[in-house]
N, CA, C and O atoms as a printed pandas DataFrame, in Angstrom:
     atom_number atom_name residue_name chain_id  residue_number  x_coord  y_coord  z_coord
0              1         N          MET        A               1   56.599  232.301  141.790
1              2        CA          MET        A               1   57.009  232.998  140.575
2              3         C          MET        A               1   57.159  234.475  140.896
3              4         O          MET        A               1   56.298  235.045  141.566
4              5         N          TYR        A               2   58.226  235.103  140.438
5              6        CA          TYR        A               2   58.514  236.497  140.723
6              7         C          TYR        A               2   58.163  237.329  139.502
7              8         O          TYR        A               2   58.643  237.062  138.400
8              9         N          VAL        A               3   57.316  238.347  139.701
9             10        CA          VAL        A               3   56.904  239.212  138.595
10            11         C          VAL        A               3   57.558  240.563  138.800
11            12         O          VAL        A               3   57.453  241.148  139.877
12            13         N          CYS        A               4   58.226  241.057  137.786
13            14        CA          CYS        A               4   58.933  242.343  137.864
14            15         C          CYS        A               4   58.228  243.339  136.954
15            16         O          CYS        A               4   58.060  243.094  135.759
16            17         N          ARG        A               5   57.814  244.470  137.534
17            18        CA          ARG        A               5   57.170  245.492  136.699
18            19         C          ARG        A               5   58.230  246.367  136.060
19            20         O          ARG        A               5   59.292  246.615  136.632
20            21         N          SER        A               6   57.923  246.814  134.894
21            22        CA          SER        A               6   58.829  247.717  134.197
22            23         C          SER        A               6   58.761  249.084  134.849
23            24         O          SER        A               6   57.700  249.488  135.324
24            25         N          GLU        A               7   59.875  249.807  134.880
25            26        CA          GLU        A               7   59.871  251.152  135.446
26            27         C          GLU        A               7   59.061  252.111  134.594
27            28         O          GLU        A               7   58.631  253.158  135.079
28            29         N          ALA        A               8   58.850  251.772  133.344
29            30        CA          ALA        A               8   58.082  252.657  132.467
30            31         C          ALA        A               8   56.608  252.664  132.842
31            32         O          ALA        A               8   55.880  253.554  132.402
32            33         N          SER        A               9   56.142  251.711  133.636
33            34        CA          SER        A               9   54.730  251.661  133.987
34            35         C          SER        A               9   54.394  252.585  135.157
35            36         O          SER        A               9   53.215  252.820  135.424
36            37         N          TYR        A              10   55.391  253.112  135.860
37            38        CA          TYR        A              10   55.126  254.021  136.957
38            39         C          TYR        A              10   55.078  255.456  136.424
39            40         O          TYR        A              10   55.863  255.816  135.547
40            41         N          PRO        A              11   54.165  256.273  136.948
41            42        CA          PRO        A              11   54.131  257.680  136.478
42            43         C          PRO        A              11   55.328  258.443  137.026
43            44         O          PRO        A              11   55.702  258.270  138.186
44            45         N          THR        A              12   55.919  259.276  136.203
45            46        CA          THR        A              12   57.067  260.081  136.622
46            47         C          THR        A              12   56.740  261.549  136.401
47            48         O          THR        A              12   56.089  261.896  135.415
48            49         N          PRO        A              13   57.186  262.420  137.311
49            50        CA          PRO        A              13   56.895  263.854  137.118
50            51         C          PRO        A              13   57.715  264.413  135.959
51            52         O          PRO        A              13   58.808  263.929  135.663
52            53         N          VAL        A              14   57.179  265.419  135.321
53            54        CA          VAL        A              14   57.873  266.071  134.217
54            55         C          VAL        A              14   58.770  267.147  134.815
55            56         O          VAL        A              14   58.290  268.008  135.552
56            57         N          VAL        A              15   60.053  267.112  134.512
57            58        CA          VAL        A              15   61.020  268.059  135.058
58            59         C          VAL        A              15   61.542  268.900  133.910
59            60         O          VAL        A              15   61.989  268.378  132.888
60            61         N          GLU        A              16   61.478  270.209  134.094
61            62        CA          GLU        A              16   62.006  271.131  133.084
62            63         C          GLU        A              16   63.506  271.274  133.304
63            64         O          GLU        A              16   63.941  271.535  134.425
64            65         N          ALA        A              17   64.291  271.109  132.268
65            66        CA          ALA        A              17   65.737  271.261  132.376
66            67         C          ALA        A              17   66.102  272.736  132.283
67            68         O          ALA        A              17   65.528  273.478  131.485
68            69         N          GLU        A              18   67.081  273.164  133.123
69            70        CA          GLU        A              18   67.527  274.553  133.090
70            71         C          GLU        A              18   68.435  274.749  131.887
71            72         O          GLU        A              18   69.133  273.822  131.474
72            73         N          PRO        A              19   68.429  275.959  131.319
73            74        CA          PRO        A              19   69.317  276.198  130.166
74            75         C          PRO        A              19   70.781  276.148  130.606
75            76         O          PRO        A              19   71.102  276.457  131.753
76            77         N          ALA        A              20   71.645  275.764  129.702
77            78        CA          ALA        A              20   73.067  275.652  129.996
78            79         C          ALA        A              20   73.682  277.031  130.153
79            80         O          ALA        A              20   73.321  277.967  129.439
80            81         N          VAL        A              21   74.615  277.154  131.094
81            82        CA          VAL        A              21   75.292  278.417  131.361
82            83         C          VAL        A              21   76.755  278.243  130.986
83            84         O          VAL        A              21   77.382  277.258  131.376
84            85         N          ALA        A              22   77.305  279.191  130.233
85            86        CA          ALA        A              22   78.709  279.125  129.840
86            87         C          ALA        A              22   79.577  279.530  131.022
87            88         O          ALA        A              22   79.307  280.545  131.664
88            89         N          VAL        A              23   80.597  278.769  131.315
89            90        CA          VAL        A              23   81.510  279.042  132.418
90            91         C          VAL        A              23   82.882  279.281  131.811
91            92         O          VAL        A              23   83.371  278.472  131.024
92            93         N          ALA        A              24   83.501  280.398  132.182
93            94        CA          ALA        A              24   84.826  280.723  131.655
94            95         C          ALA        A              24   85.862  279.842  132.344
95            96         O          ALA        A              24   85.809  279.675  133.563
96            97         N          PRO        A              25   86.798  279.278  131.593
97            98        CA          PRO        A              25   87.828  278.444  132.224
98            99         C          PRO        A              25   88.812  279.302  133.000
99           100         O          PRO        A              25   89.112  280.427  132.601
100          101         N          GLU        A              26   89.315  278.771  134.108
101          102        CA          GLU        A              26   90.304  279.481  134.908
102          103         C          GLU        A              26   91.692  279.139  134.384
103          104         O          GLU        A              26   91.926  278.022  133.924
104          105         N          PRO        A              27   92.611  280.099  134.451
105          106        CA          PRO        A              27   93.967  279.794  133.984
106          107         C          PRO        A              27   94.643  278.801  134.939
107          108         O          PRO        A              27   94.439  278.847  136.152
108          109         N          VAL        A              28   95.426  277.932  134.379
109          110        CA          VAL        A              28   96.137  276.926  135.158
110          111         C          VAL        A              28   97.573  277.396  135.339
111          112         O          VAL        A              28   98.282  277.663  134.369
112          113         N          ALA        A              29   97.991  277.492  136.607
113          114        CA          ALA        A              29   99.349  277.938  136.900
114          115         C          ALA        A              29  100.220  276.712  137.137
115          116         O          ALA        A              29   99.931  275.898  138.014
116          117         N          VAL        A              30  101.288  276.582  136.351
117          118        CA          VAL        A              30  102.206  275.456  136.479
118          119         C          VAL        A              30  103.582  276.000  136.827
119          120         O          VAL        A              30  104.135  276.833  136.109
120          121         N          GLU        A              31  104.134  275.510  137.954
121          122        CA          GLU        A              31  105.469  275.953  138.340
122          123         C          GLU        A              31  106.498  275.121  137.587
123          124         O          GLU        A              31  106.319  273.911  137.452
124          125         N          PRO        A              32  107.574  275.737  137.091
125          126        CA          PRO        A              32  108.591  274.950  136.380
126          127         C          PRO        A              32  109.330  274.048  137.371
127          128         O          PRO        A              32  109.653  274.470  138.481
128          129         N          ALA        A              33  109.588  272.836  136.975
129          130        CA          ALA        A              33  110.276  271.877  137.831
130          131         C          ALA        A              33  111.784  272.095  137.720
131          132         O          ALA        A              33  112.314  272.322  136.632
132          133         N          TYR        A              34  112.469  272.022  138.877
133          134        CA          TYR        A              34  113.916  272.184  138.891
134          135         C          TYR        A              34  114.551  270.806  138.926
135          136         O          TYR        A              34  114.230  269.987  139.787
136          137         N          VAL        A              35  115.448  270.555  137.990
137          138        CA          VAL        A              35  116.162  269.288  137.927
138          139         C          VAL        A              35  117.633  269.586  138.178
139          140         O          VAL        A              35  118.256  270.368  137.460
140          141         N          ALA        A              36  118.181  268.944  139.218
141          142        CA          ALA        A              36  119.583  269.169  139.544
142          143         C          ALA        A              36  120.455  268.439  138.528
143          144         O          ALA        A              36  120.084  267.362  138.063
144          145         N          PRO        A              37  121.606  269.005  138.178
145          146        CA          PRO        A              37  122.478  268.323  137.218
146          147         C          PRO        A              37  123.090  267.068  137.854
147          148         O          PRO        A              37  123.310  267.014  139.064
148          149         N          ALA        A              38  123.354  266.088  137.034
149          150        CA          ALA        A              38  123.947  264.844  137.511
150          151         C          ALA        A              38  125.397  265.085  137.906
151          152         O          ALA        A              38  126.088  265.882  137.272
152          153         N          PRO        A              39  125.869  264.392  138.964
153          154        CA          PRO        A              39  127.269  264.590  139.350
154          155         C          PRO        A              39  128.204  264.005  138.285
155          156         O          PRO        A              39  127.867  263.034  137.609
156          157         N          ALA        A              40  129.355  264.603  138.156
157          158        CA          ALA        A              40  130.330  264.142  137.166
158          159         C          ALA        A              40  130.866  262.775  137.587
159          160         O          ALA        A              40  131.186  262.567  138.757
160          161         N          ALA        A              41  130.963  261.855  136.648
161          162        CA          ALA        A              41  131.460  260.515  136.940
162          163         C          ALA        A              41  132.976  260.542  137.097
163          164         O          ALA        A              41  133.690  261.223  136.361
164          165         N          VAL        A              42  133.442  259.774  138.087
165          166        CA          VAL        A              42  134.879  259.703  138.319
166          167         C          VAL        A              42  135.409  258.524  137.521
167          168         O          VAL        A              42  135.031  257.382  137.781
168          169         N          VAL        A              43  136.282  258.784  136.549
169          170        CA          VAL        A              43  136.833  257.746  135.686
170          171         C          VAL        A              43  138.339  257.712  135.908
171          172         O          VAL        A              43  139.027  258.730  135.826
172          173         N          GLU        A              44  138.840  256.480  136.198
173          174        CA          GLU        A              44  140.284  256.361  136.374
174          175         C          GLU        A              44  140.953  256.393  135.008
175          176         O          GLU        A              44  140.404  255.873  134.036
176          177         N          PRO        A              45  142.115  256.991  134.927
177          178        CA          PRO        A              45  142.794  257.037  133.624
178          179         C          PRO        A              45  143.299  255.655  133.224
179          180         O          PRO        A              45  143.633  254.843  134.087
180          181         N          ALA        A              46  143.358  255.383  131.929
181          182        CA          ALA        A              46  143.825  254.104  131.405
182          183         C          ALA        A              46  145.330  253.986  131.624
183          184         O          ALA        A              46  146.039  254.992  131.591
184          185         N          PRO        A              47  145.834  252.746  131.852
185          186        CA          PRO        A              47  147.289  252.613  132.032
186          187         C          PRO        A              47  148.016  252.973  130.734
187          188         O          PRO        A              47  147.513  252.756  129.632
188          189         N          ALA        A              48  149.184  253.514  130.902
189          190        CA          ALA        A              48  149.926  253.991  129.734
190          191         C          ALA        A              48  150.457  252.835  128.905
191          192         O          ALA        A              48  150.437  252.913  127.676
192          193         N          VAL        A              49  150.937  251.750  129.540
193          194        CA          VAL        A              49  151.534  250.639  128.797
194          195         C          VAL        A              49  150.727  249.375  129.103
195          196         O          VAL        A              49  150.447  249.057  130.259
196          197         N          VAL        A              50  150.372  248.683  128.058
197          198        CA          VAL        A              50  149.643  247.426  128.216
198          199         C          VAL        A              50  150.638  246.302  127.990
199          200         O          VAL        A              50  151.404  246.336  127.027
200          201         N          ALA        A              51  150.636  245.284  128.886
201          202        CA          ALA        A              51  151.587  244.179  128.762
202          203         C          ALA        A              51  151.222  243.344  127.540
203          204         O          ALA        A              51  150.040  243.127  127.272
204          205         N          PRO        A              52  152.232  242.869  126.788
205          206        CA          PRO        A              52  151.924  242.045  125.609
206          207         C          PRO        A              52  151.406  240.669  126.030
207          208         O          PRO        A              52  151.654  240.214  127.146
208          209         N          ALA        A              53  150.707  240.038  125.148
209          210        CA          ALA        A              53  150.160  238.710  125.422
210          211         C          ALA        A              53  151.292  237.700  125.492
211          212         O          ALA        A              53  152.275  237.850  124.767
212          213         N          PRO        A              54  151.197  236.670  126.340
213          214        CA          PRO        A              54  152.278  235.683  126.438
214          215         C          PRO        A              54  152.353  234.843  125.161
215          216         O          PRO        A              54  151.353  234.646  124.470
216          217         N          VAL        A              55  153.547  234.360  124.868
217          218        CA          VAL        A              55  153.767  233.537  123.679
218          219         C          VAL        A              55  153.391  232.107  124.032
219          220         O          VAL        A              55  153.860  231.563  125.032
220          221         N          VAL        A              56  152.557  231.508  123.223
221          222        CA          VAL        A              56  152.080  230.151  123.472
222          223         C          VAL        A              56  152.601  229.269  122.364
223          224         O          VAL        A              56  152.616  229.662  121.197
224          225         N          ALA        A              57  153.037  228.054  122.735
225          226        CA          ALA        A              57  153.560  227.124  121.732
226          227         C          ALA        A              57  152.414  226.645  120.854
227          228         O          ALA        A              57  151.287  226.510  121.331
228          229         N          PRO        A              58  152.684  226.386  119.576
229          230        CA          PRO        A              58  151.603  225.925  118.697
230          231         C          PRO        A              58  151.162  224.513  119.086
231          232         O          PRO        A              58  151.919  223.766  119.706
232          233         N          ALA        A              59  149.958  224.166  118.723
233          234        CA          ALA        A              59  149.416  222.843  119.037
234          235         C          ALA        A              59  150.142  221.795  118.223
235          236         O          ALA        A              59  150.477  222.047  117.066
236          237         N          PRO        A              60  150.401  220.611  118.799
237          238        CA          PRO        A              60  151.120  219.571  118.046
238          239         C          PRO        A              60  150.231  219.021  116.924
239          240         O          PRO        A              60  149.006  218.991  117.040
240          241         N          VAL        A              61  150.873  218.590  115.848
241          242        CA          VAL        A              61  150.153  218.018  114.711
242          243         C          VAL        A              61  149.955  216.542  114.996
243          244         O          VAL        A              61  150.917  215.829  115.282
244          245         N          VAL        A              62  148.731  216.082  114.921
245          246        CA          VAL        A              62  148.403  214.687  115.203
246          247         C          VAL        A              62  148.168  213.993  113.874
247          248         O          VAL        A              62  147.409  214.472  113.032
248          249         N          ALA        A              63  148.829  212.862  113.698
249          250        CA          ALA        A              63  148.666  212.112  112.451
250          251         C          ALA        A              63  147.310  211.423  112.462
251          252         O          ALA        A              63  146.817  211.048  113.526
252          253         N          PRO        A              64  146.699  211.251  111.292
253          254        CA          PRO        A              64  145.396  210.576  111.269
254          255         C          PRO        A              64  145.544  209.100  111.624
255          256         O          PRO        A              64  146.612  208.514  111.447
256          257         N          ALA        A              65  144.483  208.517  112.116
257          258        CA          ALA        A              65  144.498  207.104  112.503
258          259         C          ALA        A              65  144.606  206.247  111.251
259          260         O          ALA        A              65  144.058  206.600  110.206
260          261         N          PRO        A              66  145.315  205.114  111.351
261          262        CA          PRO        A              66  145.443  204.259  110.166
262          263         C          PRO        A              66  144.096  203.628  109.807
263          264         O          PRO        A              66  143.281  203.341  110.683
264          265         N          VAL        A              67  143.876  203.420  108.520
265          266        CA          VAL        A              67  142.638  202.814  108.042
266          267         C          VAL        A              67  142.830  201.312  108.057
267          268         O          VAL        A              67  143.734  200.792  107.403
268          269         N          VAL        A              68  141.994  200.617  108.792
269          270        CA          VAL        A              68  142.078  199.165  108.896
270          271         C          VAL        A              68  140.893  198.595  108.139
271          272         O          VAL        A              68  139.741  198.913  108.432
272          273         N          ALA        A              69  141.187  197.754  107.167
273          274        CA          ALA        A              69  140.110  197.133  106.405
274          275         C          ALA        A              69  139.666  195.887  107.143
275          276         O          ALA        A              69  140.463  194.978  107.374
276          277         N          ALA        A              70  138.395  195.841  107.513
277          278        CA          ALA        A              70  137.863  194.685  108.231
278          279         C          ALA        A              70  137.575  193.576  107.231
279          280         O          ALA        A              70  137.091  193.844  106.131
280          281         N          PRO        A              71  137.868  192.332  107.600
281          282        CA          PRO        A              71  137.573  191.238  106.667
282          283         C          PRO        A              71  136.063  191.067  106.510
283          284         O          PRO        A              71  135.291  191.395  107.411
284          285         N          ALA        A              72  135.664  190.558  105.371
285          286        CA          ALA        A              72  134.238  190.349  105.116
286          287         C          ALA        A              72  133.726  189.266  106.048
287          288         O          ALA        A              72  134.425  188.277  106.268
288          289         N          PRO        A              73  132.544  189.415  106.595
289          290        CA          PRO        A              73  132.023  188.399  107.517
290          291         C          PRO        A              73  131.691  187.118  106.761
291          292         O          PRO        A              73  131.276  187.147  105.603
292          293         N          VAL        A              74  131.884  186.006  107.440
293          294        CA          VAL        A              74  131.587  184.708  106.840
294          295         C          VAL        A              74  130.125  184.397  107.113
295          296         O          VAL        A              74  129.690  184.381  108.264
296          297         N          ILE        A              75  129.371  184.151  106.053
297          298        CA          ILE        A              75  127.946  183.877  106.190
298          299         C          ILE        A              75  127.726  182.402  105.938
299          300         O          ILE        A              75  128.147  181.861  104.916
300          301         N          ALA        A              76  127.065  181.760  106.877
301          302        CA          ALA        A              76  126.794  180.322  106.739
302          303         C          ALA        A              76  125.699  180.117  105.701
303          304         O          ALA        A              76  124.796  180.945  105.578
304          305         N          PRO        A              77  125.775  179.018  104.955
305          306        CA          PRO        A              77  124.715  178.778  103.971
306          307         C          PRO        A              77  123.395  178.458  104.667
307          308         O          PRO        A              77  123.375  178.012  105.815
308          309         N          ALA        A              78  122.311  178.689  103.964
309          310        CA          ALA        A              78  120.985  178.434  104.527
310          311         C          ALA        A              78  120.806  176.940  104.734
311          312         O          ALA        A              78  121.272  176.147  103.915
312          313         N          PRO        A              79  120.140  176.538  105.814
313          314        CA          PRO        A              79  119.947  175.104  106.056
314          315         C          PRO        A              79  118.997  174.506  105.017
315          316         O          PRO        A              79  118.101  175.179  104.506
316          317         N          ALA        A              80  119.216  173.241  104.726
317          318        CA          ALA        A              80  118.347  172.563  103.762
318          319         C          ALA        A              80  117.050  172.195  104.459
319          320         O          ALA        A              80  117.062  171.665  105.570
320          321         N          VAL        A              81  115.935  172.476  103.808
321          322        CA          VAL        A              81  114.619  172.219  104.388
322          323         C          VAL        A              81  113.990  171.081  103.609
323          324         O          VAL        A              81  113.966  171.092  102.379
324          325         N          ALA        A              82  113.480  170.096  104.341
325          326        CA          ALA        A              82  112.833  168.954  103.689
326          327         C          ALA        A              82  111.503  169.395  103.103
327          328         O          ALA        A              82  110.848  170.269  103.671
328          329         N          PRO        A              83  111.085  168.816  101.983
329          330        CA          PRO        A              83  109.790  169.211  101.412
330          331         C          PRO        A              83  108.653  168.775  102.323
331          332         O          PRO        A              83  108.800  167.849  103.121
332          333         N          ALA        A              84  107.533  169.443  102.194
333          334        CA          ALA        A              84  106.370  169.142  103.030
334          335         C          ALA        A              84  105.808  167.788  102.639
335          336         O          ALA        A              84  105.793  167.443  101.457
336          337         N          PRO        A              85  105.338  167.006  103.626
337          338        CA          PRO        A              85  104.783  165.681  103.294
338          339         C          PRO        A              85  103.466  165.819  102.536
339          340         O          PRO        A              85  102.745  166.806  102.689
340          341         N          VAL        A              86  103.170  164.821  101.725
341          342        CA          VAL        A              86  101.913  164.826  100.976
342          343         C          VAL        A              86  100.839  164.276  101.900
343          344         O          VAL        A              86  100.992  163.189  102.457
344          345         N          VAL        A              87   99.767  165.013  102.062
345          346        CA          VAL        A              87   98.691  164.636  102.970
346          347         C          VAL        A              87   97.531  164.114  102.138
347          348         O          VAL        A              87   97.161  164.714  101.129
348          349         N          ALA        A              88   96.960  162.991  102.565
349          350        CA          ALA        A              88   95.818  162.416  101.844
350          351         C          ALA        A              88   94.602  163.304  102.030
351          352         O          ALA        A              88   94.449  163.923  103.083
352          353         N          PRO        A              89   93.730  163.382  101.025
353          354        CA          PRO        A              89   92.541  164.229  101.180
354          355         C          PRO        A              89   91.609  163.669  102.250
355          356         O          PRO        A              89   91.651  162.478  102.559
356          357         N          ALA        A              90   90.786  164.515  102.798
357          358        CA          ALA        A              90   89.849  164.109  103.847
358          359         C          ALA        A              90   88.783  163.211  103.247
359          360         O          ALA        A              90   88.383  163.409  102.099
360          361         N          PRO        A              91   88.315  162.226  104.006
361          362        CA          PRO        A              91   87.276  161.338  103.472
362          363         C          PRO        A              91   85.954  162.074  103.308
363          364         O          PRO        A              91   85.671  163.028  104.033
364          365         N          VAL        A              92   85.149  161.628  102.353
365          366        CA          VAL        A              92   83.843  162.246  102.122
366          367         C          VAL        A              92   82.877  161.662  103.136
367          368         O          VAL        A              92   82.754  160.443  103.250
368          369         N          VAL        A              93   82.192  162.523  103.870
369          370        CA          VAL        A              93   81.265  162.099  104.914
370          371         C          VAL        A              93   79.861  162.451  104.464
371          372         O          VAL        A              93   79.620  163.558  103.982
372          373         N          ALA        A              94   78.925  161.509  104.619
373          374        CA          ALA        A              94   77.533  161.773  104.245
374          375         C          ALA        A              94   76.929  162.734  105.253
375          376         O          ALA        A              94   77.241  162.660  106.442
376          377         N          PRO        A              95   76.059  163.642  104.792
377          378        CA          PRO        A              95   75.450  164.583  105.741
378          379         C          PRO        A              95   74.531  163.861  106.714
379          380         O          PRO        A              95   74.007  162.791  106.404
380          381         N          ALA        A              96   74.339  164.440  107.878
381          382        CA          ALA        A              96   73.473  163.849  108.899
382          383         C          ALA        A              96   72.026  163.932  108.435
383          384         O          ALA        A              96   71.657  164.888  107.752
384          385         N          PRO        A              97   71.203  162.955  108.788
385          386        CA          PRO        A              97   69.793  163.006  108.375
386          387         C          PRO        A              97   69.063  164.128  109.103
387          388         O          PRO        A              97   69.366  164.440  110.254
388          389         N          VAL        A              98   68.092  164.731  108.409
389          390        CA          VAL        A              98   67.307  165.816  108.994
390          391         C          VAL        A              98   66.174  165.196  109.788
391          392         O          VAL        A              98   65.362  164.455  109.234
392          393         N          VAL        A              99   66.108  165.486  111.063
393          394        CA          VAL        A              99   65.076  164.945  111.944
394          395         C          VAL        A              99   64.162  166.092  112.326
395          396         O          VAL        A              99   64.619  167.128  112.809
396          397         N          ALA        A             100   62.864  165.902  112.109
397          398        CA          ALA        A             100   61.906  166.948  112.475
398          399         C          ALA        A             100   61.751  166.967  113.986
399          400         O          ALA        A             100   61.606  165.920  114.619
400          401         N          ALA        A             101   61.781  168.152  114.555
401          402        CA          ALA        A             101   61.623  168.283  116.000
402          403         C          ALA        A             101   60.168  168.038  116.363
403          404         O          ALA        A             101   59.275  168.400  115.598
404          405         N          PRO        A             102   59.914  167.434  117.509
405          406        CA          PRO        A             102   58.507  167.216  117.900
406          407         C          PRO        A             102   57.819  168.542  118.195
407          408         O          PRO        A             102   58.446  169.484  118.682
408          409         N          ALA        A             103   56.540  168.606  117.899
409          410        CA          ALA        A             103   55.779  169.837  118.139
410          411         C          ALA        A             103   55.655  170.067  119.635
411          412         O          ALA        A             103   55.478  169.113  120.392
412          413         N          PRO        A             104   55.746  171.333  120.079
413          414        CA          PRO        A             104   55.620  171.593  121.512
414          415         C          PRO        A             104   54.199  171.320  121.991
415          416         O          PRO        A             104   53.229  171.508  121.257
416          417         N          VAL        A             105   54.104  170.883  123.215
417          418        CA          VAL        A             105   52.794  170.605  123.806
418          419         C          VAL        A             105   52.256  171.906  124.372
419          420         O          VAL        A             105   52.884  172.538  125.222
420          421         N          ILE        A             106   51.075  172.298  123.885
421          422        CA          ILE        A             106   50.463  173.545  124.341
422          423         C          ILE        A             106   49.240  173.178  125.159
423          424         O          ILE        A             106   48.376  172.428  124.704
424          425         N          ALA        A             107   49.172  173.710  126.369
425          426        CA          ALA        A             107   48.019  173.430  127.227
426          427         C          ALA        A             107   46.814  174.200  126.710
427          428         O          ALA        A             107   46.977  175.319  126.223
428          429         N          PRO        A             108   45.627  173.653  126.794
429          430        CA          PRO        A             108   44.442  174.387  126.333
430          431         C          PRO        A             108   44.169  175.575  127.244
431          432         O          PRO        A             108   44.507  175.555  128.428
432          433         N          ALA        A             109   43.551  176.617  126.676
433          434        CA          ALA        A             109   43.241  177.819  127.443
434          435         C          ALA        A             109   42.181  177.499  128.477
435          436         O          ALA        A             109   41.285  176.695  128.219
436          437         N          PRO        A             110   42.271  178.124  129.658
437          438        CA          PRO        A             110   41.252  177.850  130.677
438          439         C          PRO        A             110   39.901  178.439  130.266
439          440         O          PRO        A             110   39.839  179.455  129.574
440          441         N          VAL        A             111   38.865  177.812  130.684
441          442        CA          VAL        A             111   37.516  178.291  130.384
442          443         C          VAL        A             111   37.159  179.331  131.426
443          444         O          VAL        A             111   37.242  179.078  132.628
444          445         N          VAL        A             112   36.754  180.522  130.948
445          446        CA          VAL        A             112   36.422  181.622  131.838
446          447         C          VAL        A             112   34.924  181.834  131.771
447          448         O          VAL        A             112   34.350  181.904  130.685
448          449         N          ALA        A             113   34.292  181.938  132.924
449          450        CA          ALA        A             113   32.848  182.189  132.955
450          451         C          ALA        A             113   32.592  183.646  132.633
451          452         O          ALA        A             113   33.363  184.498  133.075
452          453         N          PRO        A             114   31.547  183.980  131.885
453          454        CA          PRO        A             114   31.268  185.386  131.582
454          455         C          PRO        A             114   30.846  186.142  132.839
455          456         O          PRO        A             114   30.315  185.557  133.782
456          457         N          ALA        A             115   31.095  187.464  132.837
457          458        CA          ALA        A             115   30.740  188.304  133.972
458          459         C          ALA        A             115   29.231  188.484  134.007
459          460         O          ALA        A             115   28.582  188.498  132.961
460          461         N          PRO        A             116   28.667  188.623  135.204
461          462        CA          PRO        A             116   27.206  188.833  135.279
462          463         C          PRO        A             116   26.831  190.209  134.735
463          464         O          PRO        A             116   27.621  191.146  134.839
464          465         N          VAL        A             117   25.683  190.339  134.178
465          466        CA          VAL        A             117   25.196  191.596  133.608
466          467         C          VAL        A             117   24.228  192.206  134.601
467          468         O          VAL        A             117   23.278  191.561  135.045
468          469         N          TYR        A             118   24.489  193.493  134.953
469          470        CA          TYR        A             118   23.618  194.198  135.879
470          471         C          TYR        A             118   22.856  195.254  135.094
471          472         O          TYR        A             118   23.418  195.840  134.169
472          473         N          PRO        A             119   21.592  195.520  135.430
473          474        CA          PRO        A             119   20.800  196.497  134.666
474          475         C          PRO        A             119   21.098  197.937  135.026
475          476         O          PRO        A             119   20.555  198.829  134.374
476          477         N          TYR        A             120   21.925  198.226  136.020
477          478        CA          TYR        A             120   22.224  199.608  136.384
478          479         C          TYR        A             120   23.753  199.778  136.416
479          480         O          TYR        A             120   24.475  198.813  136.668
480          481         N          PRO        A             121   24.265  201.045  136.152
481          482        CA          PRO        A             121   25.724  201.254  136.107
482          483         C          PRO        A             121   26.320  201.389  137.506
483          484         O          PRO        A             121   25.649  201.764  138.468
484          485         N          PHE        A             122   27.615  201.066  137.575
485          486        CA          PHE        A             122   28.366  201.262  138.808
486          487         C          PHE        A             122   29.164  202.564  138.674
487          488         O          PHE        A             122   30.056  202.644  137.830
488          489         N          PRO        A             123   28.857  203.605  139.503
489          490        CA          PRO        A             123   29.590  204.884  139.357
490          491         C          PRO        A             123   31.077  204.739  139.630
491          492         O          PRO        A             123   31.874  205.402  138.966
492          493         N          TYR        A             124   31.489  203.902  140.578
493          494        CA          TYR        A             124   32.918  203.792  140.882
494          495         C          TYR        A             124   33.676  203.135  139.739
495          496         O          TYR        A             124   34.885  203.326  139.604
496          497         N          ALA        A             125   32.985  202.372  138.926
497          498        CA          ALA        A             125   33.650  201.734  137.799
498          499         C          ALA        A             125   33.670  202.630  136.571
499          500         O          ALA        A             125   34.389  202.348  135.613
500          501         N          MET        A             126   32.877  203.725  136.587
501          502        CA          MET        A             126   32.797  204.607  135.410
502          503         C          MET        A             126   33.696  205.822  135.557
503          504         O          MET        A             126   33.742  206.641  134.639
504          505         N          GLY        A             127   34.411  205.982  136.656
505          506        CA          GLY        A             127   35.384  207.054  136.784
506          507         C          GLY        A             127   34.904  208.255  137.556
507          508         O          GLY        A             127   35.662  209.219  137.666
508          509         N          PHE        A             128   33.696  208.274  138.102
509          510        CA          PHE        A             128   33.270  209.421  138.892
510          511         C          PHE        A             128   32.610  208.916  140.163
511          512         O          PHE        A             128   32.215  207.755  140.266
512          513         N          VAL        A             129   32.499  209.835  141.140
513          514        CA          VAL        A             129   31.942  209.485  142.447
514          515         C          VAL        A             129   30.721  210.355  142.680
515          516         O          VAL        A             129   30.776  211.563  142.448
516          517         N          LEU        A             130   29.634  209.778  143.128
517          518        CA          LEU        A             130   28.419  210.541  143.440
518          519         C          LEU        A             130   28.580  211.188  144.811
519          520         O          LEU        A             130   29.062  210.559  145.752
520          521         N          LYS        A             131   28.163  212.473  144.913
521          522        CA          LYS        A             131   28.232  213.182  146.189
522          523         C          LYS        A             131   26.925  212.982  146.943
523          524         O          LYS        A             131   25.844  212.953  146.354
524          525         N          LYS        A             132   27.046  212.847  148.220
525          526        CA          LYS        A             132   25.846  212.732  149.049
526          527         C          LYS        A             132   25.326  214.133  149.309
527          528         O          LYS        A             132   26.103  215.068  149.502
528          529         N          GLY        A             133   24.021  214.272  149.313
529          530        CA          GLY        A             133   23.562  215.583  149.669
530          531         C          GLY        A             133   22.298  215.999  149.150
531          532         O          GLY        A             133   21.856  217.115  149.423
């Protein structure tokens, strides 16, 4: 098992803190950054005349597909089903007779002789051991 002592239990010397001293800030000198101007972009002049778009023939008109009426499907009549046969009721059966089960055979308990009685105690049987000496 690892025992850790608190640091508060060790004696520490008393240290007097020095008073704070005001320090004047020094001026910060920043040099201005020089940024070169971007070069002028070279742009080609636009062409004076733009060619007209080519003339395209209009799309042909397509006639709609003819409507074809499909004939009604022929449905066959339902097959004739024969009625269910009449079944005779089940015969009445007498219940089985109740037979008592034979009693189990139990063997008699063995006869045990009583333990001998001794007039003095046995230390090993009482849970402790006597020391020699």
